[in-house]
mmCIF file of C-alpha atoms in Angstrom:
data_model
loop_
_atom_site.group_PDB
_atom_site.id
_atom_site.type_symbol
_atom_site.label_atom_id
_atom_site.label_comp_id
_atom_site.label_asym_id
_atom_site.label_seq_id
_atom_site.Cartn_x
_atom_site.Cartn_y
_atom_site.Cartn_z
ATOM 1 C CA MET A 12 15.839 27.497 14.292
ATOM 2 C CA THR A 13 17.866 25.142 15.449
ATOM 3 C CA GLU A 14 17.922 23.222 18.423
ATOM 4 C CA SER A 15 19.507 20.631 20.070
ATOM 5 C CA SER A 16 18.802 16.655 19.431
ATOM 6 C CA GLY A 17 18.103 16.270 23.057
ATOM 7 C CA ASN A 18 15.741 18.876 22.664
ATOM 8 C CA ARG A 19 14.257 17.681 19.343
ATOM 9 C CA LYS A 20 14.060 13.813 20.639
ATOM 10 C CA SER A 21 11.545 15.368 23.705
ATOM 11 C CA LYS A 22 9.775 16.791 21.442
ATOM 12 C CA LEU A 23 9.207 13.913 19.237
ATOM 13 C CA GLN A 24 8.943 11.702 22.429
ATOM 14 C CA SER A 25 5.678 14.030 23.230
ATOM 15 C CA VAL A 26 3.854 13.394 20.060
ATOM 16 C CA ASP A 27 0.656 11.074 20.142
ATOM 17 C CA THR A 28 -0.853 10.937 17.106
ATOM 18 C CA ILE A 29 0.526 9.608 13.875
ATOM 19 C CA LEU A 30 -0.824 9.964 10.688
ATOM 20 C CA PHE A 31 0.122 7.899 7.952
ATOM 21 C CA ASP A 32 0.568 7.665 4.149
ATOM 22 C CA LEU A 33 -0.346 4.282 2.861
ATOM 23 C CA ASP A 34 0.751 3.764 -0.413
ATOM 24 C CA GLY A 35 4.517 2.631 -0.291
ATOM 25 C CA THR A 36 4.502 3.148 3.955
ATOM 26 C CA LEU A 37 2.064 0.859 5.159
ATOM 27 C CA ILE A 38 1.626 -1.527 2.634
ATOM 28 C CA ASN A 39 4.169 -2.256 -0.637
ATOM 29 C CA THR A 40 1.806 -1.447 -3.561
ATOM 30 C CA ILE A 41 4.922 -0.387 -5.280
ATOM 31 C CA ASP A 42 4.677 -2.883 -8.220
ATOM 32 C CA LEU A 43 0.615 -2.311 -8.605
ATOM 33 C CA ILE A 44 1.055 1.382 -9.367
ATOM 34 C CA VAL A 45 4.086 0.918 -11.586
ATOM 35 C CA ASP A 46 2.272 -1.754 -13.499
ATOM 36 C CA SER A 47 -0.793 0.305 -13.464
ATOM 37 C CA PHE A 48 0.951 2.744 -15.029
ATOM 38 C CA LEU A 49 2.837 0.861 -17.673
ATOM 39 C CA HIS A 50 -0.103 -0.641 -19.025
ATOM 40 C CA THR A 51 -2.006 2.587 -19.146
ATOM 41 C CA MET A 52 0.593 4.290 -20.784
ATOM 42 C CA GLU A 53 1.363 1.322 -23.551
ATOM 43 C CA GLN A 54 -2.630 1.773 -24.082
ATOM 44 C CA TYR A 55 -1.880 5.366 -24.845
ATOM 45 C CA TYR A 56 1.966 6.218 -25.726
ATOM 46 C CA PRO A 57 2.963 2.359 -26.976
ATOM 47 C CA GLY A 58 6.341 1.561 -26.114
ATOM 48 C CA LYS A 59 7.805 5.086 -24.924
ATOM 49 C CA TYR A 60 7.289 4.492 -21.296
ATOM 50 C CA LYS A 61 9.397 1.846 -19.336
ATOM 51 C CA ARG A 62 9.283 1.373 -15.143
ATOM 52 C CA GLU A 63 12.245 4.399 -14.214
ATOM 53 C CA ASP A 64 10.080 6.830 -16.495
ATOM 54 C CA VAL A 65 6.835 6.303 -14.240
ATOM 55 C CA VAL A 66 8.448 6.136 -11.021
ATOM 56 C CA SER A 67 8.144 10.175 -10.841
ATOM 57 C CA PHE A 68 3.708 9.630 -11.189
ATOM 58 C CA ILE A 69 3.516 7.992 -7.565
ATOM 59 C CA GLY A 70 2.603 10.525 -5.108
ATOM 60 C CA PRO A 71 0.185 12.851 -6.706
ATOM 61 C CA PRO A 72 -3.532 11.634 -7.739
ATOM 62 C CA LEU A 73 -3.798 10.292 -10.874
ATOM 63 C CA SER A 74 -5.536 13.334 -12.260
ATOM 64 C CA GLU A 75 -3.063 15.308 -11.735
ATOM 65 C CA THR A 76 -0.469 12.732 -13.328
ATOM 66 C CA PHE A 77 -2.477 12.253 -16.085
ATOM 67 C CA GLU A 78 -3.669 15.888 -16.927
ATOM 68 C CA LYS A 79 0.095 16.798 -18.025
ATOM 69 C CA LEU A 80 0.484 13.870 -20.725
ATOM 70 C CA ASP A 81 -3.316 14.473 -21.982
ATOM 71 C CA PRO A 82 -6.120 17.250 -20.661
ATOM 72 C CA GLU A 83 -8.443 15.599 -22.789
ATOM 73 C CA LYS A 84 -7.735 11.667 -21.702
ATOM 74 C CA VAL A 85 -8.045 12.480 -18.090
ATOM 75 C CA GLU A 86 -10.970 10.352 -17.190
ATOM 76 C CA GLU A 87 -10.444 7.629 -19.688
ATOM 77 C CA MET A 88 -6.773 7.488 -18.865
ATOM 78 C CA THR A 89 -7.496 6.944 -15.232
ATOM 79 C CA LYS A 90 -10.426 4.829 -15.900
ATOM 80 C CA THR A 91 -8.052 2.201 -17.850
ATOM 81 C CA TYR A 92 -5.444 2.629 -14.797
ATOM 82 C CA ARG A 93 -8.313 1.462 -12.224
ATOM 83 C CA VAL A 94 -10.063 -1.230 -14.258
ATOM 84 C CA PHE A 95 -6.312 -2.813 -14.366
ATOM 85 C CA ASN A 96 -5.184 -1.873 -10.746
ATOM 86 C CA HIS A 97 -8.326 -3.052 -9.526
ATOM 87 C CA ALA A 98 -7.920 -6.387 -11.238
ATOM 88 C CA LYS A 99 -4.330 -7.024 -10.313
ATOM 89 C CA HIS A 100 -4.438 -5.853 -6.460
ATOM 90 C CA ASP A 101 -4.648 -8.892 -4.569
ATOM 91 C CA GLU A 102 -2.217 -10.347 -6.838
ATOM 92 C CA LEU A 103 0.503 -7.501 -6.051
ATOM 93 C CA VAL A 104 0.288 -5.663 -3.127
ATOM 94 C CA THR A 105 2.572 -7.763 -0.444
ATOM 95 C CA GLU A 106 3.153 -6.166 3.507
ATOM 96 C CA TYR A 107 6.713 -4.550 4.726
ATOM 97 C CA GLU A 108 7.935 -6.109 7.121
ATOM 98 C CA GLY A 109 7.547 -5.071 10.799
ATOM 99 C CA VAL A 110 4.408 -2.861 10.095
ATOM 100 C CA ILE A 111 1.336 -5.118 12.042
ATOM 101 C CA ASP A 112 4.086 -5.299 15.345
ATOM 102 C CA THR A 113 4.722 -1.527 15.044
ATOM 103 C CA LEU A 114 0.849 -0.629 14.647
ATOM 104 C CA GLU A 115 -0.070 -3.506 17.583
ATOM 105 C CA ALA A 116 2.486 -1.207 19.610
ATOM 106 C CA LEU A 117 1.182 2.180 18.804
ATOM 107 C CA HIS A 118 -2.733 0.977 19.416
ATOM 108 C CA LYS A 119 -1.393 -0.898 22.658
ATOM 109 C CA GLU A 120 0.284 2.233 23.598
ATOM 110 C CA GLY A 121 -2.929 4.409 23.194
ATOM 111 C CA TYR A 122 -1.365 6.440 19.899
ATOM 112 C CA LYS A 123 -4.240 8.117 17.915
ATOM 113 C CA MET A 124 -3.922 7.164 14.538
ATOM 114 C CA ALA A 125 -5.138 7.660 11.027
ATOM 115 C CA ILE A 126 -4.534 7.587 7.066
ATOM 116 C CA VAL A 127 -4.311 10.438 5.120
ATOM 117 C CA THR A 128 -3.744 8.943 1.324
ATOM 118 C CA THR A 129 -4.651 10.364 -2.152
ATOM 119 C CA LYS A 130 -5.857 6.865 -3.290
ATOM 120 C CA LEU A 131 -10.126 6.743 -3.087
ATOM 121 C CA ARG A 132 -11.709 5.325 0.060
ATOM 122 C CA GLU A 133 -12.726 2.664 -1.269
ATOM 123 C CA THR A 134 -9.534 1.679 -2.696
ATOM 124 C CA ALA A 135 -7.503 2.286 0.356
ATOM 125 C CA LEU A 136 -10.078 0.050 2.406
ATOM 126 C CA LYS A 137 -9.287 -2.678 0.257
ATOM 127 C CA GLY A 138 -5.752 -2.951 0.821
ATOM 128 C CA MET A 139 -6.235 -1.692 4.778
ATOM 129 C CA LYS A 140 -7.736 -5.002 4.312
ATOM 130 C CA LEU A 141 -6.070 -7.141 2.437
ATOM 131 C CA MET A 142 -3.085 -6.324 4.671
ATOM 132 C CA GLY A 143 -5.173 -6.660 7.989
ATOM 133 C CA ILE A 144 -4.053 -3.154 9.180
ATOM 134 C CA ASP A 145 -8.282 -1.943 8.827
ATOM 135 C CA ARG A 146 -8.660 -2.609 12.280
ATOM 136 C CA PHE A 147 -6.098 0.101 13.519
ATOM 137 C CA PHE A 148 -7.566 3.178 11.951
ATOM 138 C CA ASP A 149 -11.289 4.500 12.676
ATOM 139 C CA ILE A 150 -10.272 7.286 10.351
ATOM 140 C CA ILE A 151 -9.249 7.792 7.142
ATOM 141 C CA VAL A 152 -8.777 10.633 5.111
ATOM 142 C CA ALA A 153 -9.071 10.280 1.081
ATOM 143 C CA LEU A 154 -9.075 11.357 -1.947
ATOM 144 C CA ASP A 155 -12.589 11.744 -2.221
ATOM 145 C CA GLN A 156 -13.184 13.219 0.945
ATOM 146 C CA VAL A 157 -10.594 16.527 1.041
ATOM 147 C CA GLU A 158 -11.394 19.623 -1.814
ATOM 148 C CA ASN A 159 -7.281 19.646 -1.754
ATOM 149 C CA TYR A 160 -4.750 16.827 -1.033
ATOM 150 C CA LYS A 161 -1.444 16.801 0.379
ATOM 151 C CA PRO A 162 1.031 18.476 0.270
ATOM 152 C CA HIS A 163 -2.434 21.116 1.049
ATOM 153 C CA PRO A 164 -2.126 20.950 4.762
ATOM 154 C CA GLU A 165 -6.515 20.192 4.408
ATOM 155 C CA PRO A 166 -6.370 16.419 4.564
ATOM 156 C CA LEU A 167 -4.192 15.928 7.699
ATOM 157 C CA GLU A 168 -5.777 19.332 9.544
ATOM 158 C CA LYS A 169 -9.217 16.999 8.503
ATOM 159 C CA ALA A 170 -7.697 14.130 10.495
ATOM 160 C CA MET A 171 -6.233 15.886 13.701
ATOM 161 C CA LYS A 172 -9.732 17.039 13.821
ATOM 162 C CA ALA A 173 -11.219 13.781 13.659
ATOM 163 C CA LEU A 174 -8.897 12.580 16.054
ATOM 164 C CA GLY A 175 -8.962 15.710 18.442
ATOM 165 C CA SER A 176 -5.564 16.523 17.968
ATOM 166 C CA VAL A 177 -2.957 18.978 17.561
ATOM 167 C CA PRO A 178 -0.053 19.595 15.216
ATOM 168 C CA GLU A 179 2.552 20.506 17.899
ATOM 169 C CA LYS A 180 1.918 16.838 19.145
ATOM 170 C CA THR A 181 0.973 15.034 15.381
ATOM 171 C CA MET A 182 3.238 13.189 13.091
ATOM 172 C CA MET A 183 3.053 12.902 9.752
ATOM 173 C CA ILE A 184 4.681 10.080 8.062
ATOM 174 C CA GLY A 185 4.979 8.737 4.200
ATOM 175 C CA ASP A 186 7.249 7.874 1.051
ATOM 176 C CA SER A 187 6.452 10.625 -0.892
ATOM 177 C CA GLN A 188 8.307 14.518 -0.608
ATOM 178 C CA HIS A 189 3.659 15.368 -0.773
ATOM 179 C CA ASP A 190 3.693 13.716 2.681
ATOM 180 C CA ILE A 191 6.752 15.577 3.929
ATOM 181 C CA LEU A 192 5.842 18.701 2.466
ATOM 182 C CA GLY A 193 2.368 18.244 3.811
ATOM 183 C CA GLY A 194 3.204 17.836 7.094
ATOM 184 C CA LYS A 195 5.662 20.823 7.415
ATOM 185 C CA ASN A 196 2.188 22.744 5.392
ATOM 186 C CA ALA A 197 -0.183 21.399 8.479
ATOM 187 C CA GLY A 198 2.370 22.061 11.175
ATOM 188 C CA THR A 199 3.162 18.338 12.390
ATOM 189 C CA TYR A 200 6.509 16.678 13.023
ATOM 190 C CA THR A 201 7.641 14.588 9.432
ATOM 191 C CA ALA A 202 9.068 11.042 8.737
ATOM 192 C CA GLY A 203 10.133 9.817 6.120
ATOM 193 C CA VAL A 204 10.759 5.825 5.011
ATOM 194 C CA SER A 205 13.884 4.874 3.803
ATOM 195 C CA TRP A 206 12.122 2.437 1.599
ATOM 196 C CA SER A 207 10.446 4.936 -1.054
ATOM 197 C CA ILE A 208 10.707 3.843 -4.553
ATOM 198 C CA LYS A 209 11.884 7.599 -4.717
ATOM 199 C CA GLY A 210 15.225 6.862 -2.874
ATOM 200 C CA LYS A 211 16.341 8.041 0.463
ATOM 201 C CA GLU A 212 18.485 10.822 -0.818
ATOM 202 C CA PHE A 213 15.593 12.424 -2.474
ATOM 203 C CA LEU A 214 13.432 12.333 0.527
ATOM 204 C CA ASN A 215 15.792 13.669 2.671
ATOM 205 C CA SER A 216 15.995 16.486 0.516
ATOM 206 C CA PHE A 217 12.702 17.750 2.269
ATOM 207 C CA GLU A 218 14.418 17.758 5.376
ATOM 208 C CA PRO A 219 11.822 15.233 7.401
ATOM 209 C CA ASP A 220 12.448 15.575 10.848
ATOM 210 C CA VAL A 221 13.261 11.846 11.002
ATOM 211 C CA MET A 222 14.114 9.213 8.851
ATOM 212 C CA LEU A 223 13.087 5.206 9.333
ATOM 213 C CA GLU A 224 15.375 2.698 7.895
ATOM 214 C CA THR A 225 12.429 -0.031 9.247
ATOM 215 C CA MET A 226 8.653 0.629 10.493
ATOM 216 C CA PRO A 227 10.172 -0.475 13.845
ATOM 217 C CA ASP A 228 11.871 2.628 14.289
ATOM 218 C CA LEU A 229 9.225 4.814 14.822
ATOM 219 C CA LEU A 230 8.889 2.607 18.772
ATOM 220 C CA GLU A 231 12.189 3.995 19.585
ATOM 221 C CA VAL A 232 11.745 7.522 18.059
ATOM 222 C CA LEU A 233 8.713 7.565 20.464
ATOM 223 C CA GLY A 234 10.103 6.202 23.196
ATOM 224 C CA ILE A 235 7.873 3.165 23.472
ATOM 225 C CA ARG A 236 10.603 0.547 22.585
ATOM 226 C CA ASN A 237 10.735 -1.964 25.086
ATOM 227 C CA LYS A 238 8.205 -0.342 27.107
#
C-alpha cells in the first residue's frame, strides 16, 4: 500500500506513544557490548574473533547467539560475558547527544513512553540510571519479563497494554532489524536510528517508516519541534 508523504506525515503526527529500544538507541553501550563479546570469544575461541566479527551478535539475546556457537556452553559463556560486562559497565557506557533533551520534550508534551529491550531488567535499569534517563520511564519490558523477544510482537504488545496504547498510535524506535521487524509485527510505526553499528543502509533495508539522523529529529517527525 502506498500513500502520499503528506498523509504519512499526518499519521506519524498522530502518534502518542513511543517505544524505545535501549542499547545503541538511547544509550551508547556499543563499546561495552563489543568488548564483552570479544572477551568471551577470546576465552572460548582464542584468536578467532575480531571486532567486525561480533557486530552481527548485537541485537538478539545472549542465549540465541551462544546457542549457535556451542549449545552445550550457553550458560557458561553467558556468565563469562555478564561478569565482564557488569565490571566494565560504568567505564564504557556513554550518552548519545540530544537524547535527554528529546526525552524531556516528549515527557513535557505528555507522550507515553516505554523501554522494550532484550536485556535483563536489572542490567537495563543500571544503564538507564547511569545516563539519567530512568526518570522518564515507568514501563520497562525486559527479556526476563516475556516468553518471546523481538522481533516477536509480545514485548511491544505488553508495553502498549501497560501504557493503555494502541498500535496505530505507537512508534517503535531502535538500532536493530529486530526493532523494526518487531514494530511491523506488532502493527506500530517504526523508526531506525542512523547511528546503528550495523549501518544506516542495512537498517533501511528493513523499511522503517522513518530514519532518524539524530534523536532530536524525532521531535520534527512528531510535529512538536518548536512547540
